[in-house]
Amino acid sequence: MSELKEFRIGDFPVLAEQRYERRPLSRGYNMRTLKVDVGSRGVEEKPVPEDMKKRFVGGKGFGLKLLWDGTKPSTQWSDPENEIVIAMGPVCGNTNYPGSGKSLVVSLSPMTGIPIDSNVGGYFGPYLKFAGFDALELTGKADRETIVLVDGNEGVVRVLGVPEGLEYDTHLLAEQLTRSLALSPDPADLQAVAVVSAGRGADHSPMGLLNFSLYDKRRGGIRVKQAGRGGIGTVLRDKRIRAVVARYRGVEQDSNGAADPAAVQRIGLKLHREIVKNDDRQCKMRKQGTAHLMEVMNDYDLLPTKNHKYGQDPKGPEIASWVWEKLLTQGKPDGCWFGCTLACAHAVDQFELQTGPYKGQKVCVDGPEYETAAGCGPNLYVYDTHGILEINFYCDTYGIDTISFGTMCSFLMECWELGVLNAERTDGIDLSWGNWQGAAQVLHDMADGKRFGVLAGKGVKYLAEHFAKEYGADAQLMRDIALHGKGLEQSEYISKESLAQQGGYYLTNKGPQHDEAWLIFMDMVNNRIPSFEQKAEALHYFPMFRTWFGLQGLCKLPWNDIEPADNARHPEPNKVPEHVQNYRELYTAITGEGLSPEELILQSERVYNFQRLFNVRQGHGRRAEDRPPYRAMGPVLPDEYLAREERYDKQLREKQGLDPAAMSLEEKLGATRRYRLAQYESLIDAVFKRRGWTADGCPTPEHLREIGMDLPEVLAVAEARIAGKI
Amino acid sequence: MIKYLRTIDEQCVGCMTCAAVCSRLYAKEENPAKARLLVNDLGANSFHLVACDQECRRCVAECPTQAITVAKSGVVMIDKKLCVGCLACVAVCPIGAMRYYPGEKHPFKCVACGACAKACPKQALEIATKDEGEKA
């Protein structure tokens, strides 16, 4: 890395400052949140009422509640009153149970116009919590570049100006801020600083992300984890916030104020031991991270290839897990919070960049995780690990979501193949399949806010309409192959052959994202949920169960990327019942409150329905918005059908009673399409019914009362939608 | 050179003097559960003594805050000021020599101080040295 300009704390002009009373956490809660208006430079402490704790629990629940209160039905993402809320949850910050350091970030999304939520590691959330707050609301728009600093040891919040020469791109900015704002160069003081930042790409594209840093003592530098989805980095930069920094030294086993610290130790140690014993025989997360999935997905025809057109390619083994294992630095405890022995946050060190402004420099690349390796790899027909890593690095440092970027770029490449795009329209960038340098150039242009990158960075929803309107592309074809829901690009599994997974992606509150439900194996491979009712039950249980991680400040991965050795013997192995029991015990050990399996789901259900009604309040949340583009449901193009002709012909015979031999290819495509579209509508009916929603996807007042989300303002939104008033 | 506590199971009679001395010294109370070494009663007057061999260092590699380091003497030490009490070290220890007491913030282990060896009436414990990589 080149020499970075060094700053001292005094180089950052103090624009506003407010001291607060420090007090210890009790049972996982501070019962207080912090609001910073960067426009007025006002700093406000807000108490958490008991009713808010009861109904919204924490984390994403608190985030959505505060965002609802801080915005109006008419609020657009770029309005000053839009907020970024970073909230943690009661379990967050314990150092014993793996995966307990997550922050949940919510905002009105530049991509969808509705609330987005993103789950991210790094030290910021726990430090903010130990500093004394259960959530941080950032609102307003600054009149100059601004930094917000929360110092948990001193008990002060400062709004700072930005000195000349402070970097924008995260790998430099977060390093600079960590070194400048640490109390000393002692590694323990460097580790006490956590930075949230975006990058230049987030200035110019709605798919901007937030990087959450952690100082890695062994590498002697910062690492970053991403709140990737939905453009929250773009909101940060729109507010002219360069970074948000938390400083806290003194993390201890009981910093979270658990009701029963010994029980937290016991439950955590049990999982540590399970991981140490089983991980090598199961997912190898400690060596490969989520990249362990690569060849599995390729083998099962699920690895997105050429814009999700195919799920498999003979080149798959070139980017298999064993290839990544050799590239990822081994033998380091790569957790994104203390005490995570699953340690999946791996990195490639001393990686020499071949393109862009940092060409020739050696950097640390955080990742790749599965979604990045798949979306920026085979989905672009890139099987060159260097290319994937280069895109991974630049997306992170520019503050661009790798999932949206991968899905957007694969759409561009397919448009290139179809002749919709050419060198004239891309400002000379060759977007042939596999040309990672072309993809990287799009990314550099996005960061610079110039040339083709400005258009490309708008995302596939916009691009599909634009290409139809401006370039005369077939509008239906563009809609079919632009993989997004509600404006958010789909994440990276092939959902075509699993109706349940189509629902898992698109019957979601925020758009097609992999954190609500992953039902492909249950549905397609193991055929455990054949009926609509069974699929609907799965699309109730799993999104609700997985929402719970977001209420608590937990990571999903230690739930089922490690399993007890005897898990398969349980009648419902997909739920990993022993781990569900761990979570209930952990919640009780920290909060002191009992939690039945039913109440666990209810906690999520309240917040899930609240989020749905938040969408409704913003003028969305309708059935029509929950429909996938057809590429996510079935074969769009003739060659796509022919590549799996045997499978599709068999389905025509067995599911529709048709004779494919007597049909033209066009007829077969049409019949398949009609059948699958109808199946999806039946799925929506079953799922909405199970969730207690109307046929148009609005939670009913009766259901809201039943689950305890019957706040007057929430009921009013449901009643207004059902009455046709919004 | 690595300094370590050598254990000689055949000479142990299970009197627990070592555990008493150790826990008094480090935990200020006589409680075998807080001793930095462990006396396992195998039955039939047979005992197995467990103390850190100071050599495998899996805990050193696993510690997320680098609170566990190797001193010049070769002894693996825990810096309580840096320890966050995650107990990952306890989980990776292959012989159960890294211990913790429920509800206490930090794990603990034998630091080869020799207090137990001096007190042992049967010479079942002694402070010894070994070269890096040499099996005791």
PDB file of C-alpha atoms in Angstrom, chain A residues 95-96 123 188 191 217-218 249 251-254 261-262 265-266 269 272-273 276 286 331 333 338-339 341, chain B residues 60-66 80-88 90-92 100-106:
ATOM      1  CA  THR A  95     -18.027 -12.811  23.304  1.00  0.00           C
ATOM      2  CA  ASN A  96     -18.931 -16.432  23.890  1.00  0.00           C
ATOM      3  CA  TYR A 123     -16.622  -4.115  15.648  1.00  0.00           C
ATOM      4  CA  ALA A 188      -5.001  -2.665  21.490  1.00  0.00           C
ATOM      5  CA  GLN A 191      -8.372  -2.454  17.784  1.00  0.00           C
ATOM      6  CA  LYS A 217      -3.817  -7.249  14.913  1.00  0.00           C
ATOM      7  CA  ARG A 218      -2.188 -10.146  13.132  1.00  0.00           C
ATOM      8  CA  ARG A 249     -11.534  -0.102  24.753  1.00  0.00           C
ATOM      9  CA  VAL A 251     -14.388  -5.373  26.033  1.00  0.00           C
ATOM     10  CA  GLU A 252     -14.799  -8.130  28.594  1.00  0.00           C
ATOM     11  CA  GLN A 253     -16.726 -11.351  28.940  1.00  0.00           C
ATOM     12  CA  ASP A 254     -19.493  -9.596  30.867  1.00  0.00           C
ATOM     13  CA  PRO A 261     -22.790 -14.946  32.473  1.00  0.00           C
ATOM     14  CA  ALA A 262     -21.911 -18.532  33.376  1.00  0.00           C
ATOM     15  CA  GLN A 265     -20.093 -19.241  28.703  1.00  0.00           C
ATOM     16  CA  ARG A 266     -21.493 -22.749  28.855  1.00  0.00           C
ATOM     17  CA  LEU A 269     -18.257 -23.209  24.742  1.00  0.00           C
ATOM     18  CA  HIS A 272     -17.018 -23.725  20.074  1.00  0.00           C
ATOM     19  CA  ARG A 273     -16.298 -27.375  20.750  1.00  0.00           C
ATOM     20  CA  VAL A 276     -13.619 -27.365  16.413  1.00  0.00           C
ATOM     21  CA  ARG A 286     -12.710 -22.191   9.160  1.00  0.00           C
ATOM     22  CA  GLY A 331      -4.365 -20.429  10.188  1.00  0.00           C
ATOM     23  CA  PRO A 333      -8.775 -16.673  13.602  1.00  0.00           C
ATOM     24  CA  PHE A 338     -14.504 -11.785  19.096  1.00  0.00           C
ATOM     25  CA  GLY A 339     -15.374 -15.341  19.972  1.00  0.00           C
ATOM     26  CA  THR A 341     -14.704 -19.745  16.107  1.00  0.00           C
TER      27      THR A 341
ATOM     28  CA  VAL B  60      -2.074 -18.821  20.921  1.00  0.00           C
ATOM     29  CA  ALA B  61      -3.126 -19.187  17.302  1.00  0.00           C
ATOM     30  CA  GLU B  62      -6.839 -19.080  18.124  1.00  0.00           C
ATOM     31  CA  CYS B  63      -6.984 -16.086  20.440  1.00  0.00           C
ATOM     32  CA  PRO B  64      -8.769 -13.242  18.602  1.00  0.00           C
ATOM     33  CA  THR B  65      -7.152 -10.492  20.651  1.00  0.00           C
ATOM     34  CA  GLN B  66      -3.632 -11.926  20.911  1.00  0.00           C
ATOM     35  CA  LYS B  80      -6.032 -10.576  31.326  1.00  0.00           C
ATOM     36  CA  LYS B  81      -6.122  -6.960  30.184  1.00  0.00           C
ATOM     37  CA  LEU B  82      -6.490  -8.104  26.580  1.00  0.00           C
ATOM     38  CA  CYS B  83      -8.618 -11.223  27.139  1.00  0.00           C
ATOM     39  CA  VAL B  84     -12.297 -10.887  26.218  1.00  0.00           C
ATOM     40  CA  GLY B  85     -13.217 -14.226  27.793  1.00  0.00           C
ATOM     41  CA  CYS B  86     -14.506 -15.898  24.637  1.00  0.00           C
ATOM     42  CA  LEU B  87     -13.155 -19.332  25.672  1.00  0.00           C
ATOM     43  CA  ALA B  88     -12.112 -20.268  22.141  1.00  0.00           C
ATOM     44  CA  VAL B  90     -10.618 -23.685  26.033  1.00  0.00           C
ATOM     45  CA  ALA B  91     -12.319 -25.268  23.038  1.00  0.00           C
ATOM     46  CA  VAL B  92      -9.161 -25.786  20.996  1.00  0.00           C
ATOM     47  CA  TYR B 100     -12.217 -21.763  33.168  1.00  0.00           C
ATOM     48  CA  TYR B 101     -14.472 -21.361  36.154  1.00  0.00           C
ATOM     49  CA  PRO B 102     -18.142 -20.655  35.415  1.00  0.00           C
ATOM     50  CA  GLY B 103     -18.948 -16.978  35.755  1.00  0.00           C
ATOM     51  CA  GLU B 104     -15.334 -15.826  36.007  1.00  0.00           C
ATOM     52  CA  LYS B 105     -14.189 -13.572  33.186  1.00  0.00           C
ATOM     53  CA  HIS B 106     -10.921 -15.190  32.157  1.00  0.00           C
TER      54      HIS B 106
END
